[in-house]
CSV table of C-alpha atoms in Angstrom, one decimal:
chain,number,residue,atom,x,y,z
A,1,UNK,CA,128.1,-54.5,130.9
A,2,UNK,CA,126.0,-57.6,130.1
A,3,UNK,CA,122.6,-57.5,131.6
A,4,UNK,CA,119.1,-59.0,131.7
A,5,UNK,CA,116.5,-56.7,130.0
A,6,UNK,CA,113.3,-58.6,130.6
A,7,UNK,CA,111.8,-61.9,131.7
A,8,UNK,CA,108.9,-63.7,130.1
A,9,UNK,CA,107.3,-66.7,131.9
A,10,UNK,CA,104.3,-68.8,130.9
A,11,UNK,CA,102.8,-71.9,132.5
A,12,UNK,CA,105.0,-72.1,135.7
A,13,UNK,CA,103.4,-72.9,139.0
A,14,UNK,CA,101.4,-69.8,140.0
A,15,UNK,CA,102.5,-67.9,136.9
A,16,UNK,CA,99.9,-68.2,134.1
A,17,UNK,CA,101.8,-65.7,131.8
A,18,UNK,CA,103.8,-62.6,132.7
A,19,UNK,CA,106.5,-60.5,131.0
A,20,UNK,CA,108.2,-57.6,132.8
A,21,UNK,CA,111.4,-55.5,132.4
A,22,UNK,CA,114.3,-55.6,134.8
A,23,UNK,CA,116.6,-52.8,135.9
A,24,UNK,CA,120.1,-52.7,137.2
A,25,UNK,CA,118.6,-53.4,140.6
A,26,UNK,CA,115.2,-55.1,140.8
A,27,UNK,CA,113.4,-55.5,144.2
A,28,UNK,CA,110.2,-57.6,144.4
A,29,UNK,CA,108.3,-57.5,147.7
A,30,UNK,CA,105.1,-59.3,148.7
A,31,UNK,CA,103.5,-61.6,151.3
A,32,UNK,CA,103.2,-65.3,151.5
A,33,UNK,CA,101.5,-67.2,148.7
A,34,UNK,CA,101.6,-64.6,145.9
A,35,UNK,CA,104.3,-66.4,144.0
A,36,UNK,CA,107.5,-64.3,144.6
A,37,UNK,CA,109.7,-67.3,144.8
A,38,UNK,CA,108.2,-68.7,141.6
A,39,UNK,CA,109.4,-65.7,139.7
A,40,UNK,CA,112.9,-66.3,141.2
A,41,UNK,CA,112.8,-70.0,140.5
A,42,UNK,CA,111.7,-69.5,136.9
A,43,UNK,CA,114.8,-67.4,136.3
A,44,UNK,CA,116.9,-70.0,138.0
A,45,UNK,CA,115.6,-72.5,135.4
A,46,UNK,CA,116.8,-70.2,132.6
A,47,UNK,CA,120.3,-70.5,134.2
A,48,UNK,CA,119.9,-74.3,134.3
A,49,UNK,CA,119.1,-74.3,130.6
A,50,UNK,CA,122.5,-72.8,130.0
A,51,UNK,CA,124.4,-75.1,132.3
A,52,UNK,CA,122.7,-78.3,131.1
A,53,UNK,CA,120.8,-78.9,134.4
A,54,UNK,CA,117.3,-78.0,133.3
A,55,UNK,CA,115.8,-81.5,133.5
A,56,UNK,CA,117.5,-82.2,136.8
A,57,UNK,CA,116.3,-78.9,138.3
A,58,UNK,CA,112.7,-79.7,137.3
A,59,UNK,CA,113.0,-83.2,138.7
A,60,UNK,CA,114.3,-81.8,142.0
A,61,UNK,CA,111.2,-79.5,142.2
A,62,UNK,CA,109.0,-82.6,142.1
A,63,UNK,CA,108.8,-83.2,138.4
A,64,UNK,CA,107.1,-81.5,135.5
A,65,UNK,CA,103.6,-82.1,136.8
A,66,UNK,CA,104.6,-80.2,139.9
A,67,UNK,CA,106.0,-77.2,138.1
A,68,UNK,CA,103.2,-76.7,135.5
A,69,UNK,CA,100.7,-73.9,135.8
A,70,UNK,CA,98.4,-74.9,138.7
A,71,UNK,CA,95.3,-72.9,137.7
A,72,UNK,CA,92.5,-73.5,135.2
A,73,UNK,CA,93.3,-74.0,131.5
A,74,UNK,CA,91.2,-74.6,128.4
A,75,UNK,CA,90.7,-78.2,127.3
A,76,UNK,CA,92.6,-77.4,124.1
A,77,UNK,CA,95.6,-75.9,125.9
A,78,UNK,CA,98.7,-78.1,126.0
A,79,UNK,CA,100.5,-78.3,129.3
A,80,UNK,CA,103.7,-76.4,128.5
A,81,UNK,CA,106.3,-74.3,130.4
A,82,UNK,CA,107.9,-71.5,128.5
A,83,UNK,CA,110.7,-69.2,129.5
A,84,UNK,CA,112.2,-66.4,127.6
A,85,UNK,CA,114.8,-63.7,128.4
A,86,UNK,CA,116.0,-60.6,126.6
A,87,UNK,CA,119.6,-59.7,127.1
A,88,UNK,CA,121.9,-56.8,126.5
A,89,UNK,CA,125.3,-58.1,125.8
A,90,UNK,CA,128.4,-57.7,123.8
A,91,UNK,CA,129.6,-60.1,121.1
A,92,UNK,CA,133.3,-60.9,121.7
A,93,UNK,CA,134.6,-59.7,118.3
A,94,UNK,CA,137.2,-57.2,117.3
A,95,UNK,CA,134.5,-54.5,117.0
A,96,UNK,CA,133.0,-55.4,120.4
A,97,UNK,CA,129.6,-55.3,118.8
A,98,UNK,CA,126.6,-54.8,121.1
A,99,UNK,CA,123.4,-56.8,120.5
A,100,UNK,CA,120.2,-57.8,122.3
A,101,UNK,CA,119.5,-61.5,121.8
A,102,UNK,CA,116.3,-63.2,123.0
A,103,UNK,CA,116.6,-66.8,124.2
A,104,UNK,CA,113.5,-69.0,124.7
A,105,UNK,CA,112.9,-72.6,125.7
A,106,UNK,CA,109.6,-74.5,125.9
A,107,UNK,CA,109.2,-77.7,127.9
A,108,UNK,CA,106.5,-80.3,127.9
A,109,UNK,CA,105.8,-83.9,128.8
A,110,UNK,CA,107.8,-86.6,127.1
A,111,UNK,CA,106.6,-88.5,124.0
A,112,UNK,CA,108.3,-91.8,123.1
A,113,UNK,CA,107.3,-91.2,119.5
A,114,UNK,CA,109.5,-88.1,119.5
A,115,UNK,CA,112.6,-89.5,121.1
A,116,UNK,CA,113.8,-91.9,123.8
A,117,UNK,CA,112.8,-90.2,127.1
A,118,UNK,CA,111.8,-91.4,130.6
A,119,UNK,CA,108.0,-91.4,131.2
A,120,UNK,CA,108.0,-88.4,133.6
A,121,UNK,CA,111.1,-86.6,132.3
A,122,UNK,CA,110.6,-83.1,130.9
A,123,UNK,CA,111.2,-82.8,127.2
A,124,UNK,CA,112.4,-79.8,125.2
A,125,UNK,CA,109.6,-79.0,122.7
A,126,UNK,CA,111.0,-75.8,121.2
A,127,UNK,CA,114.1,-73.6,121.6
A,128,UNK,CA,115.2,-70.4,119.9
A,129,UNK,CA,117.8,-67.7,119.9
A,130,UNK,CA,116.8,-64.6,117.9
A,131,UNK,CA,118.4,-61.2,117.2
A,132,UNK,CA,115.4,-58.8,117.1
A,133,UNK,CA,115.4,-55.8,114.7
A,134,UNK,CA,113.7,-54.5,111.7
A,135,UNK,CA,114.5,-57.9,110.2
A,136,UNK,CA,114.8,-60.3,113.0
A,137,UNK,CA,117.5,-62.9,112.5
A,138,UNK,CA,117.0,-66.4,113.9
A,139,UNK,CA,120.3,-67.8,115.0
A,140,UNK,CA,119.0,-71.1,116.5
A,141,UNK,CA,115.7,-72.8,116.0
A,142,UNK,CA,114.5,-76.1,117.4
A,143,UNK,CA,111.2,-77.8,117.1
A,144,UNK,CA,111.0,-81.3,118.6
A,145,UNK,CA,114.0,-83.4,117.4
A,146,UNK,CA,114.8,-81.1,114.4
A,147,UNK,CA,117.2,-78.2,115.0
A,148,UNK,CA,119.2,-75.9,112.9
A,149,UNK,CA,121.5,-72.8,113.3
A,150,UNK,CA,122.7,-70.0,111.1
A,151,UNK,CA,126.5,-70.1,110.4
A,152,UNK,CA,128.8,-67.1,110.1
A,153,UNK,CA,128.0,-66.9,106.4
A,154,UNK,CA,124.3,-66.6,107.1
A,155,UNK,CA,123.4,-70.0,105.8
A,156,UNK,CA,121.0,-72.3,107.7
A,157,UNK,CA,122.6,-75.5,108.8
A,158,UNK,CA,121.1,-78.6,110.3
A,159,UNK,CA,122.6,-79.5,113.7
A,160,UNK,CA,124.4,-82.8,113.3
A,161,UNK,CA,124.8,-83.4,117.0
A,162,UNK,CA,122.0,-85.8,118.2
A,163,UNK,CA,120.3,-83.9,120.9
A,164,UNK,CA,118.7,-85.8,123.7
A,165,UNK,CA,115.0,-85.0,124.3
A,166,UNK,CA,115.8,-83.6,127.7
A,167,UNK,CA,118.9,-81.5,126.9
A,168,UNK,CA,118.9,-77.9,125.6
A,169,UNK,CA,120.7,-77.0,122.4
A,170,UNK,CA,122.0,-74.0,124.3
A,171,UNK,CA,124.0,-76.2,126.7
A,172,UNK,CA,125.0,-78.9,124.1
A,173,UNK,CA,126.3,-76.7,121.2
A,174,UNK,CA,129.7,-75.3,121.8
A,175,UNK,CA,131.9,-73.4,119.3
A,176,UNK,CA,129.1,-73.4,116.7
A,177,UNK,CA,128.6,-69.7,116.6
A,178,UNK,CA,129.9,-66.9,118.8
A,179,UNK,CA,126.5,-65.4,119.7
A,180,UNK,CA,125.3,-68.8,121.1
A,181,UNK,CA,128.5,-69.2,123.1
A,182,UNK,CA,128.2,-65.6,124.4
A,183,UNK,CA,124.6,-66.1,125.6
A,184,UNK,CA,125.3,-69.5,127.2
A,185,UNK,CA,128.4,-68.2,129.0
A,186,UNK,CA,126.5,-65.1,130.3
A,187,UNK,CA,123.5,-67.2,131.6
A,188,UNK,CA,125.9,-69.8,133.2
A,189,UNK,CA,127.7,-67.1,135.2
A,190,UNK,CA,124.5,-66.0,137.0
A,191,UNK,CA,124.4,-66.8,140.8
A,192,UNK,CA,121.4,-67.6,143.0
A,193,UNK,CA,121.4,-67.5,146.7
A,194,UNK,CA,118.3,-68.5,148.5
A,195,UNK,CA,119.2,-69.1,152.2
A,196,UNK,CA,122.3,-70.6,153.8
A,197,UNK,CA,122.2,-73.4,156.2
A,198,UNK,CA,123.4,-72.3,159.6
A,199,UNK,CA,123.1,-75.6,161.6
A,200,UNK,CA,126.3,-77.1,163.1
A,201,UNK,CA,126.9,-79.2,160.0
A,202,UNK,CA,126.4,-76.3,157.7
A,203,UNK,CA,129.2,-75.7,155.1
A,204,UNK,CA,129.4,-72.2,156.5
A,205,UNK,CA,130.7,-73.6,159.8
A,206,UNK,CA,133.2,-76.0,158.3
A,207,UNK,CA,136.8,-75.3,157.5
A,208,UNK,CA,137.3,-73.6,154.1
A,209,UNK,CA,140.2,-74.7,151.9
A,210,UNK,CA,142.6,-72.0,151.2
A,211,UNK,CA,142.0,-71.6,147.4
A,212,UNK,CA,141.6,-68.2,145.8
A,213,UNK,CA,137.8,-67.6,145.6
A,214,UNK,CA,136.6,-64.7,143.4
A,215,UNK,CA,132.9,-65.4,144.2
A,216,UNK,CA,130.9,-67.3,146.8
A,217,UNK,CA,129.6,-70.9,146.2
A,218,UNK,CA,125.9,-71.4,146.3
A,219,UNK,CA,126.1,-73.1,149.7
A,220,UNK,CA,128.6,-70.6,151.1
A,221,UNK,CA,131.1,-73.4,151.8
A,222,UNK,CA,134.0,-71.3,150.6
A,223,UNK,CA,133.2,-68.2,152.6
A,224,UNK,CA,136.5,-68.2,154.5
A,225,UNK,CA,138.3,-68.4,151.2
A,226,UNK,CA,136.2,-65.5,149.7
A,227,UNK,CA,137.0,-63.3,152.7
A,228,UNK,CA,140.7,-64.3,152.6
A,229,UNK,CA,140.8,-63.5,148.9
A,230,UNK,CA,139.6,-59.9,149.6
A,231,UNK,CA,142.0,-59.4,152.4
A,232,UNK,CA,145.2,-61.1,151.2
A,233,UNK,CA,144.9,-61.3,147.4
A,234,UNK,CA,143.0,-58.1,146.5
A,235,UNK,CA,144.2,-56.3,149.6
A,236,UNK,CA,141.0,-54.3,149.9
A,237,UNK,CA,138.3,-54.9,152.5
A,238,UNK,CA,137.0,-51.3,152.7
A,239,UNK,CA,133.4,-52.2,151.7
A,240,UNK,CA,133.5,-55.3,153.9
A,241,UNK,CA,134.8,-53.4,156.9
A,242,UNK,CA,132.2,-50.7,156.4
A,243,UNK,CA,129.4,-53.2,156.3
A,244,UNK,CA,130.6,-54.9,159.5
A,245,UNK,CA,130.8,-51.5,161.2
A,246,UNK,CA,127.3,-50.6,160.0
A,247,UNK,CA,125.9,-53.9,161.3
A,248,UNK,CA,127.9,-54.3,164.4
A,249,UNK,CA,129.3,-51.0,165.6
A,250,UNK,CA,132.7,-51.4,167.1
A,251,UNK,CA,133.1,-55.1,166.0
A,252,UNK,CA,136.2,-56.3,164.1
A,253,UNK,CA,136.4,-59.0,161.4
A,254,UNK,CA,139.7,-60.9,161.7
A,255,UNK,CA,140.9,-62.7,158.6
A,256,UNK,CA,144.4,-64.2,159.3
A,257,UNK,CA,146.7,-65.3,156.4
A,258,UNK,CA,145.5,-68.7,155.4
A,259,UNK,CA,147.4,-71.9,155.8
A,260,UNK,CA,145.8,-75.1,154.5
A,261,UNK,CA,142.4,-73.6,155.4
A,262,UNK,CA,141.1,-70.0,155.3
A,263,UNK,CA,139.4,-68.8,158.5
A,264,UNK,CA,137.8,-65.8,160.0
A,265,UNK,CA,136.4,-64.6,163.3
A,266,UNK,CA,134.4,-61.7,164.8
A,267,UNK,CA,135.4,-59.7,167.9
A,268,UNK,CA,132.7,-57.7,169.5
A,269,UNK,CA,133.3,-54.5,171.6
A,270,UNK,CA,131.6,-55.9,174.7
A,271,UNK,CA,133.9,-59.0,174.7
A,272,UNK,CA,137.1,-57.4,173.3
A,273,UNK,CA,139.5,-60.2,174.3
A,274,UNK,CA,137.5,-63.0,172.8
A,275,UNK,CA,137.1,-63.8,169.1
A,276,UNK,CA,134.2,-65.9,167.8
A,277,UNK,CA,134.8,-68.2,164.9
A,278,UNK,CA,132.2,-69.7,162.4
A,279,UNK,CA,131.3,-72.6,164.8
A,280,UNK,CA,130.4,-70.1,167.5
A,281,UNK,CA,128.6,-67.3,165.7
A,282,UNK,CA,124.8,-67.0,165.9
A,283,UNK,CA,122.7,-68.1,163.0
A,284,UNK,CA,121.8,-64.5,162.0
A,285,UNK,CA,125.4,-63.2,162.2
A,286,UNK,CA,126.7,-66.1,160.1
A,287,UNK,CA,123.9,-65.6,157.6
A,288,UNK,CA,124.8,-61.9,157.3
A,289,UNK,CA,128.5,-62.6,156.8
A,290,UNK,CA,127.6,-65.1,154.0
A,291,UNK,CA,125.4,-62.5,152.3
A,292,UNK,CA,128.3,-60.1,152.5
A,293,UNK,CA,130.5,-62.8,150.9
A,294,UNK,CA,128.0,-63.2,148.0
A,295,UNK,CA,127.6,-59.4,147.5
A,296,UNK,CA,131.1,-58.0,148.1
A,297,UNK,CA,133.3,-60.8,146.7
A,298,UNK,CA,136.5,-60.1,144.7
A,299,UNK,CA,134.7,-60.6,141.3
A,300,UNK,CA,131.0,-60.8,141.7
A,301,UNK,CA,129.1,-62.4,138.8
A,302,UNK,CA,127.3,-60.1,136.3
A,303,UNK,CA,123.9,-61.2,137.8
A,304,UNK,CA,123.2,-62.0,141.4
A,305,UNK,CA,119.7,-63.1,142.7
A,306,UNK,CA,118.9,-63.2,146.4
A,307,UNK,CA,115.7,-64.9,147.6
A,308,UNK,CA,114.4,-63.7,151.0
A,309,UNK,CA,117.9,-62.6,152.3
A,310,UNK,CA,116.3,-61.2,155.4
A,311,UNK,CA,115.6,-64.8,156.7
A,312,UNK,CA,117.2,-65.3,160.2
A,313,UNK,CA,118.4,-61.6,160.3
A,314,UNK,CA,117.6,-59.2,163.1
A,315,UNK,CA,115.8,-56.2,161.7
A,316,UNK,CA,118.6,-54.0,162.9
A,317,UNK,CA,120.9,-55.7,160.3
A,318,UNK,CA,118.7,-54.8,157.3
A,319,UNK,CA,119.9,-51.3,156.7
A,320,UNK,CA,123.5,-52.6,156.5
A,321,UNK,CA,122.4,-55.3,154.1
A,322,UNK,CA,120.6,-52.7,152.0
A,323,UNK,CA,123.8,-50.6,151.8
A,324,UNK,CA,125.8,-53.7,150.7
A,325,UNK,CA,123.2,-54.5,148.0
A,326,UNK,CA,123.4,-50.9,146.8
A,327,UNK,CA,127.2,-51.1,146.6
A,328,UNK,CA,127.0,-54.4,144.6
A,329,UNK,CA,124.5,-52.9,142.2
A,330,UNK,CA,127.2,-50.5,141.1
A,331,UNK,CA,129.2,-53.5,139.7
A,332,UNK,CA,126.6,-56.2,139.0
A,333,UNK,CA,122.9,-56.6,138.1
A,334,UNK,CA,121.0,-57.5,141.3
A,335,UNK,CA,117.6,-59.1,141.8
A,336,UNK,CA,116.1,-59.2,145.3
A,337,UNK,CA,112.9,-61.1,146.3
A,338,UNK,CA,111.8,-60.3,149.8
A,339,UNK,CA,109.0,-60.5,152.4
A,340,UNK,CA,110.5,-57.6,154.3
A,341,UNK,CA,109.1,-54.1,153.7
A,342,UNK,CA,111.9,-52.9,156.0
A,343,UNK,CA,114.6,-54.2,153.7
A,344,UNK,CA,112.8,-53.0,150.6
A,345,UNK,CA,112.4,-49.5,152.1
A,346,UNK,CA,116.0,-49.4,153.2
A,347,UNK,CA,117.1,-50.4,149.6
A,348,UNK,CA,114.9,-47.6,148.2
A,349,UNK,CA,116.5,-45.1,150.6
A,350,UNK,CA,120.0,-46.1,149.6
A,351,UNK,CA,119.4,-46.2,145.8
A,352,UNK,CA,116.2,-44.3,145.0
A,353,UNK,CA,114.9,-47.5,143.3
A,354,UNK,CA,111.5,-48.4,144.7
A,355,UNK,CA,110.3,-52.0,145.0
A,356,UNK,CA,107.7,-53.7,142.8
A,357,UNK,CA,104.9,-55.4,144.7
A,358,UNK,CA,104.0,-59.0,143.8
A,359,UNK,CA,100.3,-59.6,143.9
A,360,UNK,CA,97.7,-62.1,142.7
A,361,UNK,CA,95.5,-61.1,139.8
A,362,UNK,CA,92.7,-63.4,138.7
A,363,UNK,CA,94.4,-66.2,140.7
A,364,UNK,CA,97.8,-65.8,139.0
A,365,UNK,CA,101.1,-64.1,140.1
A,366,UNK,CA,101.4,-60.6,138.8
A,367,UNK,CA,103.2,-57.3,139.6
A,368,UNK,CA,101.3,-54.3,140.8
A,369,UNK,CA,101.3,-51.5,138.1
A,370,UNK,CA,102.4,-53.9,135.3
A,371,UNK,CA,100.3,-53.5,132.1
A,372,UNK,CA,99.2,-56.4,130.0
A,373,UNK,CA,101.8,-55.5,127.4
A,374,UNK,CA,104.6,-55.9,129.9
A,375,UNK,CA,105.5,-52.3,130.9
A,376,UNK,CA,105.0,-50.3,134.1
A,377,UNK,CA,102.8,-47.2,133.8
A,378,UNK,CA,105.2,-45.1,136.0
A,379,UNK,CA,108.0,-45.8,133.6
């Protein structure tokens, strides 16, 4: 199973510098203003580096000036954002060789002397893909406009493709070497869910086209198709039905065979002759169903991140959500960021995995119990 081993962030919003390990299930809990969401968003930027959307993602956050470390820095420090991940994956070869690559990308302000770039557009300053070991092997190296890779014979070769200053080599180079393709494909499959709209114009409340859906879209717009895929393609809704029963005892989720659209409705025991469709369900109920769609889909992604999934949910629904999270962690790596000590406690009760508390240390985001060398004392 491919997984994320650790995350290293430097120079991002409230994060001065932090490196910490991740498990099969990681739960981060903390109050407002400590930087929980910044840890989540930094990981989302790693995903964007693989999909080719890194510059756009930073622009949508308000631009590079908005995402840089907000605290004090020395006069000699260059304003840079650096992200690095360690992975445990399998190289798609006949031998199914396991390896643990490290991918890193460093972003800074544009410099017209370096390459054509818009004035406030983020620029890739450095990028690397390394196989650690007794003798670390650098598979990809980029510094400014110059970039090279190591081919399958072990020789260094200059990258001939002219890279834009704002695009990552990880997203642009395809078919060059299998390790790079494997890392890019892994990171690109990650899914992030940070709140679903539940207003009347929400994609959750609109008709869902009847197209087989192995996983939920980021906005939840294909929820009907995800549920129909479980019911009518996979033919197994055991986990889904158990979650509904846990959350709404006696209720029934109806998923009819799709026509042009895929639909669903809930019937509650106190109103047994009346079904409630997506346009009629409460915000919290619809949010809960969308979370189940993300967690219990036909083919969940190898990595799922949820940011404050407790939003809009009644506290009575949190134990059922915790059980669904625990079930998903048996198939995928799961990252949860939450305000709710109730949800964190319920997950711990289901899995035995206790949450890590996000705190402020010297004005910067940190994790309680994390040492300066990036390990937890209790591990």
